Every structure is written in C-alpha cells, then in structure tokens.
mmCIF file of C-alpha atoms and ligand atoms in Angstrom:
data_model
loop_
_atom_site.group_PDB
_atom_site.id
_atom_site.type_symbol
_atom_site.label_atom_id
_atom_site.label_comp_id
_atom_site.label_asym_id
_atom_site.label_seq_id
_atom_site.Cartn_x
_atom_site.Cartn_y
_atom_site.Cartn_z
ATOM 1 C CA UNK A 1 121.423 57.656 -61.701
ATOM 2 C CA UNK A 2 123.329 60.708 -63.011
ATOM 3 C CA UNK A 3 124.278 63.759 -61.001
ATOM 4 C CA UNK A 4 121.650 66.360 -60.081
ATOM 5 C CA UNK A 5 122.041 70.082 -59.472
ATOM 6 C CA UNK A 6 120.004 72.030 -56.899
ATOM 7 C CA UNK A 7 119.834 75.815 -56.600
ATOM 8 C CA UNK A 8 119.849 76.895 -52.956
ATOM 9 C CA UNK A 9 118.721 80.533 -52.602
ATOM 10 C CA UNK A 10 119.118 82.958 -49.679
ATOM 11 C CA UNK A 11 116.254 84.689 -47.865
ATOM 12 C CA UNK A 12 115.761 88.054 -46.235
ATOM 13 C CA UNK A 13 113.328 89.005 -43.483
ATOM 14 C CA UNK A 14 110.888 91.749 -44.397
ATOM 15 C CA UNK A 15 109.439 91.524 -40.864
ATOM 16 C CA UNK A 16 110.798 89.819 -37.754
ATOM 17 C CA UNK A 17 108.776 90.297 -34.603
ATOM 18 C CA UNK A 18 109.709 88.453 -31.419
ATOM 19 C CA UNK A 19 106.415 87.728 -29.660
ATOM 20 C CA UNK A 20 107.586 85.766 -26.645
ATOM 21 C CA UNK A 21 109.392 82.736 -25.317
ATOM 22 C CA UNK A 22 108.062 79.197 -25.807
ATOM 23 C CA UNK A 23 108.188 76.275 -23.414
ATOM 24 C CA UNK A 24 110.758 74.584 -25.707
ATOM 25 C CA UNK A 25 113.165 77.527 -25.212
ATOM 26 C CA UNK A 26 112.710 78.892 -28.752
ATOM 27 C CA UNK A 27 111.158 82.271 -29.423
ATOM 28 C CA UNK A 28 107.631 82.579 -30.767
ATOM 29 C CA UNK A 29 107.983 84.659 -33.942
ATOM 30 C CA UNK A 30 105.854 86.517 -36.451
ATOM 31 C CA UNK A 31 107.772 87.075 -39.699
ATOM 32 C CA UNK A 32 107.623 87.766 -43.405
ATOM 33 C CA UNK A 33 110.392 85.949 -45.250
ATOM 34 C CA UNK A 34 111.342 86.467 -48.872
ATOM 35 C CA UNK A 35 113.521 84.334 -51.161
ATOM 36 C CA UNK A 36 116.087 86.295 -53.197
ATOM 37 C CA UNK A 37 118.032 85.231 -56.273
ATOM 38 C CA UNK A 38 121.451 85.163 -54.562
ATOM 39 C CA UNK A 39 122.044 81.405 -54.396
ATOM 40 C CA UNK A 40 124.478 78.581 -53.671
ATOM 41 C CA UNK A 41 124.604 75.458 -55.847
ATOM 42 C CA UNK A 42 124.672 71.827 -54.700
ATOM 43 C CA UNK A 43 125.835 69.122 -57.106
ATOM 44 C CA UNK A 44 124.893 65.624 -55.908
ATOM 45 C CA UNK A 45 125.999 62.179 -57.122
ATOM 46 C CA UNK A 46 124.796 58.877 -55.687
ATOM 47 C CA UNK A 47 127.236 56.311 -54.318
ATOM 48 C CA UNK A 48 126.666 52.845 -52.886
ATOM 49 C CA UNK A 49 129.206 52.930 -50.043
ATOM 50 C CA UNK A 50 126.812 54.216 -47.379
ATOM 51 C CA UNK A 51 128.843 57.435 -46.943
ATOM 52 C CA UNK A 52 127.633 61.007 -47.337
ATOM 53 C CA UNK A 53 130.698 63.056 -48.250
ATOM 54 C CA UNK A 54 130.685 66.822 -48.686
ATOM 55 C CA UNK A 55 133.196 69.112 -50.407
ATOM 56 C CA UNK A 56 132.987 72.879 -50.454
ATOM 57 C CA UNK A 57 134.818 75.779 -52.104
ATOM 58 C CA UNK A 58 134.927 77.679 -48.762
ATOM 59 C CA UNK A 59 137.504 76.086 -46.436
ATOM 60 C CA UNK A 60 136.059 77.764 -43.327
ATOM 61 C CA UNK A 61 132.872 75.671 -43.526
ATOM 62 C CA UNK A 62 132.786 72.238 -41.845
ATOM 63 C CA UNK A 63 132.243 69.280 -44.181
ATOM 64 C CA UNK A 64 131.405 66.754 -41.444
ATOM 65 C CA UNK A 65 128.251 66.460 -39.317
ATOM 66 C CA UNK A 66 128.886 70.068 -38.266
ATOM 67 C CA UNK A 67 127.412 70.996 -41.637
ATOM 68 C CA UNK A 68 123.614 70.954 -41.878
ATOM 69 C CA UNK A 69 123.882 69.369 -45.366
ATOM 70 C CA UNK A 70 125.401 66.210 -43.875
ATOM 71 C CA UNK A 71 122.853 66.181 -41.041
ATOM 72 C CA UNK A 72 120.031 66.532 -43.598
ATOM 73 C CA UNK A 73 121.478 63.597 -45.576
ATOM 74 C CA UNK A 74 121.801 61.385 -42.498
ATOM 75 C CA UNK A 75 118.246 62.214 -41.417
ATOM 76 C CA UNK A 76 116.780 61.447 -44.846
ATOM 77 C CA UNK A 77 118.775 58.221 -45.084
ATOM 78 C CA UNK A 78 117.661 57.087 -41.601
ATOM 79 C CA UNK A 79 114.046 57.863 -42.515
ATOM 80 C CA UNK A 80 114.383 55.850 -45.763
ATOM 81 C CA UNK A 81 115.644 52.757 -43.935
ATOM 82 C CA UNK A 82 118.328 52.098 -46.608
ATOM 83 C CA UNK A 83 121.682 52.088 -44.788
ATOM 84 C CA UNK A 84 123.651 51.504 -47.999
ATOM 85 C CA UNK A 85 122.660 54.846 -49.545
ATOM 86 C CA UNK A 86 125.587 57.189 -50.085
ATOM 87 C CA UNK A 87 126.268 60.449 -51.893
ATOM 88 C CA UNK A 88 129.005 62.824 -52.926
ATOM 89 C CA UNK A 89 127.833 66.397 -52.525
ATOM 90 C CA UNK A 90 129.662 69.435 -53.811
ATOM 91 C CA UNK A 91 128.679 72.836 -52.394
ATOM 92 C CA UNK A 92 129.478 75.974 -54.399
ATOM 93 C CA UNK A 93 129.011 78.859 -51.995
ATOM 94 C CA UNK A 94 127.897 82.350 -52.987
ATOM 95 C CA UNK A 95 125.650 83.279 -50.028
ATOM 96 C CA UNK A 96 127.724 84.996 -47.332
ATOM 97 C CA UNK A 97 128.233 82.825 -44.229
ATOM 98 C CA UNK A 98 126.836 83.752 -40.785
ATOM 99 C CA UNK A 99 124.927 86.606 -42.348
ATOM 100 C CA UNK A 100 121.256 86.156 -41.375
ATOM 101 C CA UNK A 101 120.451 85.040 -44.941
ATOM 102 C CA UNK A 102 119.671 81.386 -44.025
ATOM 103 C CA UNK A 103 122.491 80.061 -46.240
ATOM 104 C CA UNK A 104 123.004 76.959 -44.060
ATOM 105 C CA UNK A 105 119.246 76.338 -43.742
ATOM 106 C CA UNK A 106 118.786 76.702 -47.492
ATOM 107 C CA UNK A 107 121.647 74.245 -48.115
ATOM 108 C CA UNK A 108 119.953 71.722 -45.784
ATOM 109 C CA UNK A 109 116.665 72.127 -47.679
ATOM 110 C CA UNK A 110 118.545 71.704 -50.983
ATOM 111 C CA UNK A 111 120.197 68.524 -49.693
ATOM 112 C CA UNK A 112 116.782 67.050 -48.780
ATOM 113 C CA UNK A 113 115.407 67.802 -52.258
ATOM 114 C CA UNK A 114 118.557 66.695 -54.131
ATOM 115 C CA UNK A 115 119.086 63.466 -52.184
ATOM 116 C CA UNK A 116 115.390 62.573 -52.401
ATOM 117 C CA UNK A 117 115.852 62.829 -56.201
ATOM 118 C CA UNK A 118 119.187 60.983 -56.653
ATOM 119 C CA UNK A 119 118.172 58.221 -54.237
ATOM 120 C CA UNK A 120 114.766 57.908 -55.927
ATOM 121 C CA UNK A 121 112.969 57.903 -52.571
ATOM 122 C CA UNK A 122 109.840 59.700 -53.729
ATOM 123 C CA UNK A 123 109.283 61.340 -50.324
ATOM 124 C CA UNK A 124 106.252 63.650 -50.350
ATOM 125 C CA UNK A 125 106.689 67.414 -49.790
ATOM 126 C CA UNK A 126 104.960 67.082 -46.388
ATOM 127 C CA UNK A 127 107.503 64.432 -45.290
ATOM 128 C CA UNK A 128 110.380 66.658 -46.445
ATOM 129 C CA UNK A 129 108.838 69.635 -44.597
ATOM 130 C CA UNK A 130 108.647 67.608 -41.347
ATOM 131 C CA UNK A 131 112.340 66.658 -41.669
ATOM 132 C CA UNK A 132 113.166 70.274 -42.539
ATOM 133 C CA UNK A 133 111.563 71.509 -39.294
ATOM 134 C CA UNK A 134 113.667 69.008 -37.348
ATOM 135 C CA UNK A 135 116.858 70.391 -38.927
ATOM 136 C CA UNK A 136 116.237 74.080 -38.144
ATOM 137 C CA UNK A 137 113.590 76.762 -37.776
ATOM 138 C CA UNK A 138 114.218 78.354 -41.216
ATOM 139 C CA UNK A 139 114.626 75.132 -43.220
ATOM 140 C CA UNK A 140 110.880 74.617 -44.000
ATOM 141 C CA UNK A 141 110.667 78.136 -45.428
ATOM 142 C CA UNK A 142 113.752 77.534 -47.569
ATOM 143 C CA UNK A 143 112.137 74.409 -49.066
ATOM 144 C CA UNK A 144 109.013 76.305 -50.094
ATOM 145 C CA UNK A 145 110.404 79.810 -50.680
ATOM 146 C CA UNK A 146 108.727 82.824 -52.266
ATOM 147 C CA UNK A 147 107.014 85.339 -49.989
ATOM 148 C CA UNK A 148 105.625 83.758 -46.844
ATOM 149 C CA UNK A 149 104.331 84.640 -43.421
ATOM 150 C CA UNK A 150 106.239 82.466 -40.931
ATOM 151 C CA UNK A 151 104.970 81.840 -37.407
ATOM 152 C CA UNK A 152 105.766 79.513 -34.509
ATOM 153 C CA UNK A 153 109.551 79.243 -34.307
ATOM 154 C CA UNK A 154 109.555 80.033 -38.049
ATOM 155 C CA UNK A 155 108.320 76.713 -39.405
ATOM 156 C CA UNK A 156 104.571 77.465 -39.621
ATOM 157 C CA UNK A 157 104.143 78.863 -43.125
ATOM 158 C CA UNK A 158 101.407 80.879 -44.839
ATOM 159 C CA UNK A 159 102.236 81.695 -48.486
ATOM 160 C CA UNK A 160 101.483 85.210 -49.661
ATOM 161 C CA UNK A 161 100.373 85.820 -53.258
ATOM 162 C CA UNK A 162 101.894 82.526 -54.340
ATOM 163 C CA UNK A 163 100.708 82.875 -57.933
ATOM 164 C CA UNK A 164 102.292 86.248 -58.682
ATOM 165 C CA UNK A 165 106.037 86.685 -59.185
ATOM 166 C CA UNK A 166 107.472 89.382 -56.928
ATOM 167 C CA UNK A 167 109.070 92.312 -58.692
ATOM 168 C CA UNK A 168 111.161 94.104 -56.075
ATOM 169 C CA UNK A 169 114.963 94.314 -56.030
ATOM 170 C CA UNK A 170 117.520 94.929 -53.313
ATOM 171 C CA UNK A 171 120.993 96.155 -52.575
ATOM 172 C CA UNK A 172 122.425 93.733 -50.004
ATOM 173 C CA UNK A 173 125.566 94.525 -48.013
ATOM 174 C CA UNK A 174 127.658 92.703 -45.434
ATOM 175 C CA UNK A 175 130.998 93.371 -43.828
ATOM 176 C CA UNK A 176 133.189 90.309 -44.529
ATOM 177 C CA UNK A 177 134.673 90.341 -41.019
ATOM 178 C CA UNK A 178 131.340 90.625 -39.211
ATOM 179 C CA UNK A 179 129.259 87.620 -38.259
ATOM 180 C CA UNK A 180 126.487 87.216 -35.694
ATOM 181 C CA UNK A 181 125.599 83.982 -33.926
ATOM 182 C CA UNK A 182 121.835 83.436 -34.013
ATOM 183 C CA UNK A 183 121.659 81.947 -30.472
ATOM 184 C CA UNK A 184 123.619 84.967 -29.207
ATOM 185 C CA UNK A 185 121.215 87.415 -30.884
ATOM 186 C CA UNK A 186 118.133 85.691 -29.428
ATOM 187 C CA UNK A 187 119.852 85.418 -26.026
ATOM 188 C CA UNK A 188 120.607 89.150 -26.059
ATOM 189 C CA UNK A 189 117.017 89.863 -27.102
ATOM 190 C CA UNK A 190 115.819 87.888 -24.106
ATOM 191 C CA UNK A 191 118.131 89.793 -21.753
ATOM 192 C CA UNK A 192 116.986 93.171 -23.018
ATOM 193 C CA UNK A 193 113.333 92.651 -23.908
ATOM 194 C CA UNK A 194 111.933 89.723 -21.877
ATOM 195 C CA UNK A 195 109.890 92.137 -19.743
ATOM 196 C CA UNK A 196 107.898 93.024 -22.880
ATOM 197 C CA UNK A 197 107.397 89.463 -24.124
ATOM 198 C CA UNK A 198 103.813 88.334 -24.606
ATOM 199 C CA UNK A 199 102.845 85.139 -22.804
ATOM 200 C CA UNK A 200 99.258 84.561 -23.816
ATOM 201 C CA UNK A 201 98.078 82.577 -26.876
ATOM 202 C CA UNK A 202 95.368 85.153 -27.444
ATOM 203 C CA UNK A 203 98.015 87.906 -27.726
ATOM 204 C CA UNK A 204 100.073 85.778 -30.139
ATOM 205 C CA UNK A 205 97.006 85.292 -32.355
ATOM 206 C CA UNK A 206 96.301 89.002 -32.312
ATOM 207 C CA UNK A 207 99.850 89.877 -33.423
ATOM 208 C CA UNK A 208 99.698 87.301 -36.257
ATOM 209 C CA UNK A 209 96.431 88.796 -37.451
ATOM 210 C CA UNK A 210 97.896 92.320 -37.230
ATOM 211 C CA UNK A 211 100.661 91.199 -39.604
ATOM 212 C CA UNK A 212 98.243 89.491 -42.048
ATOM 213 C CA UNK A 213 96.038 92.555 -42.266
ATOM 214 C CA UNK A 214 98.732 95.218 -41.843
ATOM 215 C CA UNK A 215 100.359 97.706 -44.212
ATOM 216 C CA UNK A 216 103.399 95.552 -45.108
ATOM 217 C CA UNK A 217 101.319 92.686 -46.487
ATOM 218 C CA UNK A 218 99.062 95.179 -48.306
ATOM 219 C CA UNK A 219 102.076 96.911 -49.877
ATOM 220 C CA UNK A 220 103.702 93.630 -50.915
ATOM 221 C CA UNK A 221 100.450 92.507 -52.514
ATOM 222 C CA UNK A 222 100.335 95.579 -54.720
ATOM 223 C CA UNK A 223 104.064 95.604 -55.366
ATOM 224 C CA UNK A 224 103.975 91.988 -56.494
ATOM 225 C CA UNK A 225 101.230 92.631 -59.035
ATOM 226 C CA UNK A 226 103.129 95.550 -60.592
ATOM 227 C CA UNK A 227 104.554 93.157 -63.212
ATOM 228 C CA UNK A 228 101.034 92.569 -64.525
ATOM 229 C CA UNK A 229 100.841 96.211 -65.492
ATOM 230 C CA UNK A 230 97.865 96.617 -63.156
ATOM 231 C CA UNK A 231 99.680 99.076 -60.964
ATOM 232 C CA UNK A 232 102.779 100.915 -62.147
ATOM 233 C CA UNK A 233 103.783 102.354 -58.784
ATOM 234 C CA UNK A 234 103.968 100.081 -55.747
ATOM 235 C CA UNK A 235 102.296 101.214 -52.525
ATOM 236 C CA UNK A 236 104.844 102.814 -50.219
ATOM 237 C CA UNK A 237 106.336 100.160 -47.967
ATOM 238 C CA UNK A 238 105.975 100.872 -44.255
ATOM 239 C CA UNK A 239 109.082 101.015 -42.085
ATOM 240 C CA UNK A 240 110.305 97.417 -41.783
ATOM 241 C CA UNK A 241 110.432 95.888 -38.302
ATOM 242 C CA UNK A 242 113.177 93.545 -37.143
ATOM 243 C CA UNK A 243 113.255 93.181 -33.348
ATOM 244 C CA UNK A 244 116.741 91.627 -33.498
ATOM 245 C CA UNK A 245 118.057 94.723 -35.297
ATOM 246 C CA UNK A 246 117.464 96.783 -32.129
ATOM 247 C CA UNK A 247 119.586 94.405 -30.061
ATOM 248 C CA UNK A 248 122.315 93.670 -32.651
ATOM 249 C CA UNK A 249 122.896 97.199 -34.036
ATOM 250 C CA UNK A 250 124.222 98.695 -30.754
ATOM 251 C CA UNK A 251 126.808 95.877 -30.480
ATOM 252 C CA UNK A 252 127.966 95.457 -34.082
ATOM 253 C CA UNK A 253 129.492 98.621 -35.577
ATOM 254 C CA UNK A 254 129.158 97.434 -39.200
ATOM 255 C CA UNK A 255 125.397 97.077 -38.705
ATOM 256 C CA UNK A 256 125.070 100.623 -37.374
ATOM 257 C CA UNK A 257 127.307 102.094 -40.087
ATOM 258 C CA UNK A 258 125.781 100.021 -42.893
ATOM 259 C CA UNK A 259 122.213 101.003 -41.996
ATOM 260 C CA UNK A 260 123.217 104.684 -41.997
ATOM 261 C CA UNK A 261 124.900 104.229 -45.402
ATOM 262 C CA UNK A 262 121.922 102.484 -47.008
ATOM 263 C CA UNK A 263 119.576 105.196 -45.726
ATOM 264 C CA UNK A 264 121.474 107.657 -47.948
ATOM 265 C CA UNK A 265 120.823 105.652 -51.132
ATOM 266 C CA UNK A 266 118.482 107.299 -53.658
ATOM 267 C CA UNK A 267 115.017 105.758 -54.333
ATOM 268 C CA UNK A 268 115.056 103.255 -51.424
ATOM 269 C CA UNK A 269 111.644 101.879 -50.425
ATOM 270 C CA UNK A 270 112.898 100.555 -47.074
ATOM 271 C CA UNK A 271 116.107 99.604 -45.230
ATOM 272 C CA UNK A 272 116.614 96.839 -42.640
ATOM 273 C CA UNK A 273 118.807 94.091 -41.211
ATOM 274 C CA UNK A 274 118.023 90.505 -42.269
ATOM 275 C CA UNK A 275 117.367 87.854 -39.582
ATOM 276 C CA UNK A 276 119.911 88.043 -36.768
ATOM 277 C CA UNK A 277 122.263 89.983 -39.060
ATOM 278 C CA UNK A 278 124.746 91.288 -39.816
ATOM 279 C CA UNK A 279 123.649 91.505 -43.488
ATOM 280 C CA UNK A 280 121.619 94.591 -44.369
ATOM 281 C CA UNK A 281 119.477 95.505 -47.337
ATOM 282 C CA UNK A 282 117.739 98.388 -49.054
ATOM 283 C CA UNK A 283 114.697 97.650 -51.233
ATOM 284 C CA UNK A 284 114.007 99.208 -54.636
ATOM 285 C CA UNK A 285 111.213 99.049 -57.208
ATOM 286 C CA UNK A 286 113.627 97.838 -59.929
ATOM 287 C CA UNK A 287 117.018 96.136 -60.263
ATOM 288 C CA UNK A 288 118.268 99.162 -62.184
ATOM 289 C CA UNK A 289 117.540 101.400 -59.180
ATOM 290 C CA UNK A 290 119.397 98.970 -56.892
ATOM 291 C CA UNK A 291 122.407 99.003 -59.248
ATOM 292 C CA UNK A 292 122.278 102.774 -59.458
ATOM 293 C CA UNK A 293 122.250 103.037 -55.646
ATOM 294 C CA UNK A 294 125.218 100.674 -55.445
ATOM 295 C CA UNK A 295 127.142 102.827 -57.929
ATOM 296 C CA UNK A 296 126.267 106.011 -56.009
ATOM 297 C CA UNK A 297 127.449 104.493 -52.698
ATOM 298 C CA UNK A 298 130.475 102.665 -54.196
ATOM 299 C CA UNK A 299 133.149 104.888 -52.602
ATOM 300 C CA UNK A 300 131.578 104.790 -49.118
ATOM 301 C CA UNK A 301 130.955 101.023 -49.311
ATOM 302 C CA UNK A 302 134.572 100.439 -50.394
ATOM 303 C CA UNK A 303 135.972 102.735 -47.721
ATOM 304 C CA UNK A 304 134.018 100.921 -44.984
ATOM 305 C CA UNK A 305 134.992 97.510 -46.445
ATOM 306 C CA UNK A 306 131.474 96.265 -47.259
ATOM 307 C CA UNK A 307 130.735 93.576 -49.840
ATOM 308 C CA UNK A 308 127.637 94.373 -51.916
ATOM 309 C CA UNK A 309 125.218 92.462 -54.145
ATOM 310 C CA UNK A 310 122.283 93.590 -56.282
ATOM 311 C CA UNK A 311 119.555 90.942 -56.426
ATOM 312 C CA UNK A 312 115.878 90.427 -57.067
ATOM 313 C CA UNK A 313 113.060 88.858 -55.083
ATOM 314 C CA UNK A 314 112.401 85.317 -56.217
ATOM 315 C CA UNK A 315 109.200 83.286 -56.098
ATOM 316 C CA UNK A 316 110.974 79.933 -55.656
ATOM 317 C CA UNK A 317 112.651 78.055 -52.842
ATOM 318 C CA UNK A 318 115.267 75.373 -53.449
ATOM 319 C CA UNK A 319 114.836 73.816 -56.868
ATOM 320 C CA UNK A 320 116.276 70.995 -58.978
ATOM 321 C CA UNK A 321 117.649 72.544 -62.166
ATOM 322 C CA UNK A 322 119.355 69.576 -63.807
HETATM 323 O O1 C5P B 1 116.357 76.557 -35.365
HETATM 324 P P1 C5P B 1 117.744 77.061 -35.495
HETATM 325 O O2 C5P B 1 118.774 75.969 -35.327
HETATM 326 O O3 C5P B 1 117.980 77.885 -36.718
HETATM 327 O O4 C5P B 1 117.960 78.053 -34.264
HETATM 328 C C1 C5P B 1 119.218 78.470 -33.850
HETATM 329 C C2 C5P B 1 119.102 79.123 -32.483
HETATM 330 O O5 C5P B 1 118.430 80.379 -32.589
HETATM 331 C C3 C5P B 1 118.293 78.349 -31.461
HETATM 332 O O6 C5P B 1 119.085 77.416 -30.782
HETATM 333 C C4 C5P B 1 117.810 79.450 -30.533
HETATM 334 O O7 C5P B 1 118.848 79.847 -29.663
HETATM 335 C C5 C5P B 1 117.566 80.594 -31.486
HETATM 336 N N1 C5P B 1 116.164 80.662 -31.958
HETATM 337 C C6 C5P B 1 115.170 81.050 -31.099
HETATM 338 N N2 C5P B 1 113.867 81.096 -31.545
HETATM 339 C C7 C5P B 1 113.563 80.793 -32.818
HETATM 340 C C8 C5P B 1 114.581 80.405 -33.723
HETATM 341 C C9 C5P B 1 115.865 80.350 -33.263
HETATM 342 O O8 C5P B 1 115.415 81.359 -29.925
HETATM 343 N N3 C5P B 1 112.301 80.864 -33.217
#
C-alpha cells in the first residue's frame, strides 16, 4: 500500500474547570475543547520489518518510545496481533511543543488513524477511541475534534453542534522559551486549590449540567450558526474560565505578560490560556479581525519575544487527506 498523509490539528480549551481529584490520581474535569486549523502533518509508509520508525523535523522531540506516536503504533500493533507490521512515520511539526495545545496527543490520534489505514486493519472508531484513552486524556478528543464538551479526565466526549461549522478565529501566542509541564500544573493546582475540590458525584453532575446549559455553550451555539446567515452578530462570549490559568499565570511571566497584551487587542471576544499553558489566545468573530489585532500588537509581541499565529476554529479532528 502507498503512503498516507494525516493532518493532526491542535486544540484550545474554551473552558477548563477542575472539579476534584479522582481515585486514579487524575483530576475530574469539565471542559469545552475546540479544534483549530493550526496542524502538524504525519506521512506514513508501511514496512514489513516489524519496526515502527519515526523521523521529525524538530530535533528536540524524541523519536523513540518517548514519543506518543511510537507508543500509539506499538499499542495498535499489539492489539492487531500482527507482530510483523512495521511503518516509517515522518512528522512535520507546526504546533508549538509543550504549549497546552495537545500537539503530542493529536499526533498520537493521527498515528492511530494513519496506521489503521496503511495496515488495512479496519479497526472501528470505538476501538480507536478506547486505545486513544489509554494513550492520554486528550487523545480521544483529538480523534473526534470539532467543538466538544469533555468530562471525566477529558476522555468522556459530548459533541456540540456537530453539524454546523464553527466560524470564530483566534490570535494565538506563545513565548518560544516558555513551556509548562502538565503534571506540574495539575500538581500545583492540587497544592493551591485542593481545599475547594468537590468530592461528591452529585456535585460533579451539577457542574457538568451548569456547563451544558450555561452562557458559553449558548454563545458558541449562536456563533457557530453565524455562517448560515441566521445571525450576523454572535452572542457576546462570557469570560472564559481556565482553572489552571490561575495557578500557572503567577509562576510564568510570559503568561502574565501575554494575557495583558492580548487584552489590549481591538475587537477581542475573549482572552484565555489554553490547557496547562503557556500558549494564550484571543478570540475574534473573523480571521480578518484576528490578523488586524496581530498587526496592531506586532511591535509589543516582537519586543516581548512572542511567536504569533492567526487561525480559525475547525470542525474536524485528525483526518486522512491522501
Ligand atoms: O493523560 P495525560 O498523559 O495527558 O496526563 C498528563 C498528566 O496530567 C497526568 O499524569 C496528570 O498528572 C495530569 N492530569 C490530571 N488530570 C487529568 C489529566 C491530566 O491530573 N484529567
């Protein structure tokens, strides 16, 4: 079989609420995740030597079992029962690393989809989703993508408006020298906020329902139908909540400074950190407004050393394109 190409997009968190601590040591979360069109590419070719080899255009990334792509390949191969299956995988990286954009999780999801195709395994989406959850909390979302409510440790998904393409755009920034370890961010959250953690299933259910019926989901619903011409102006977005932002911002200067910078941008709908950071974003009704904001802030962004991207919301998770 010939080579296949998989697009592996990043995500942002439009809501990240830490509800409590679970018996398995993970945090119980209530989130809204959104795929964006900033994406890596995986090129996959089958081989018959039983080896899964990875190459990457970013030398700082591991290409052995320290990379989630290789772990995804080994898991899928073990599940298939065919020890002779091998693959050469090339990763072209565009998503910033260690940024809270789920780049590694998205790459793992892309590897599952791409290898399932080149090996002709015909695994069902539910089987891939179960393997995805084993690889990491964000991997199931990355498989499915779009706009989703994510509960549990992040792997319990409820799609939002799946039929309507989202229309919002964002200015995304990250300081190239800053990176935040996800376990560190959750550990710090536990140190600072454990006294306020909920413990009761009833309370968890109530918080999930508050998100489903709250102003963010209502605003996204209207914003996403703006492309139909039904509603020209999106509902105002409420202030976005990310509980990790409160614990990361005091410790990471680029997060503090970047949030203050983005707040100054004209026409922003909302500003927040994504995941455990340190990437930050401002939302806009159109890509043109995001580009305009980037141009207006160009001197300040340059002076502070930020990298910046203008992107759009995307309705798709990882996808085979060739
Ligand atoms: O699942 P994943 O490998 O992405 O998680 C990385 C780390 O982030 C976990 O080991 C844990 O420390 C923390 N985490 C958490 N609760 C979650 C997700 C992640 O505490 N729901």
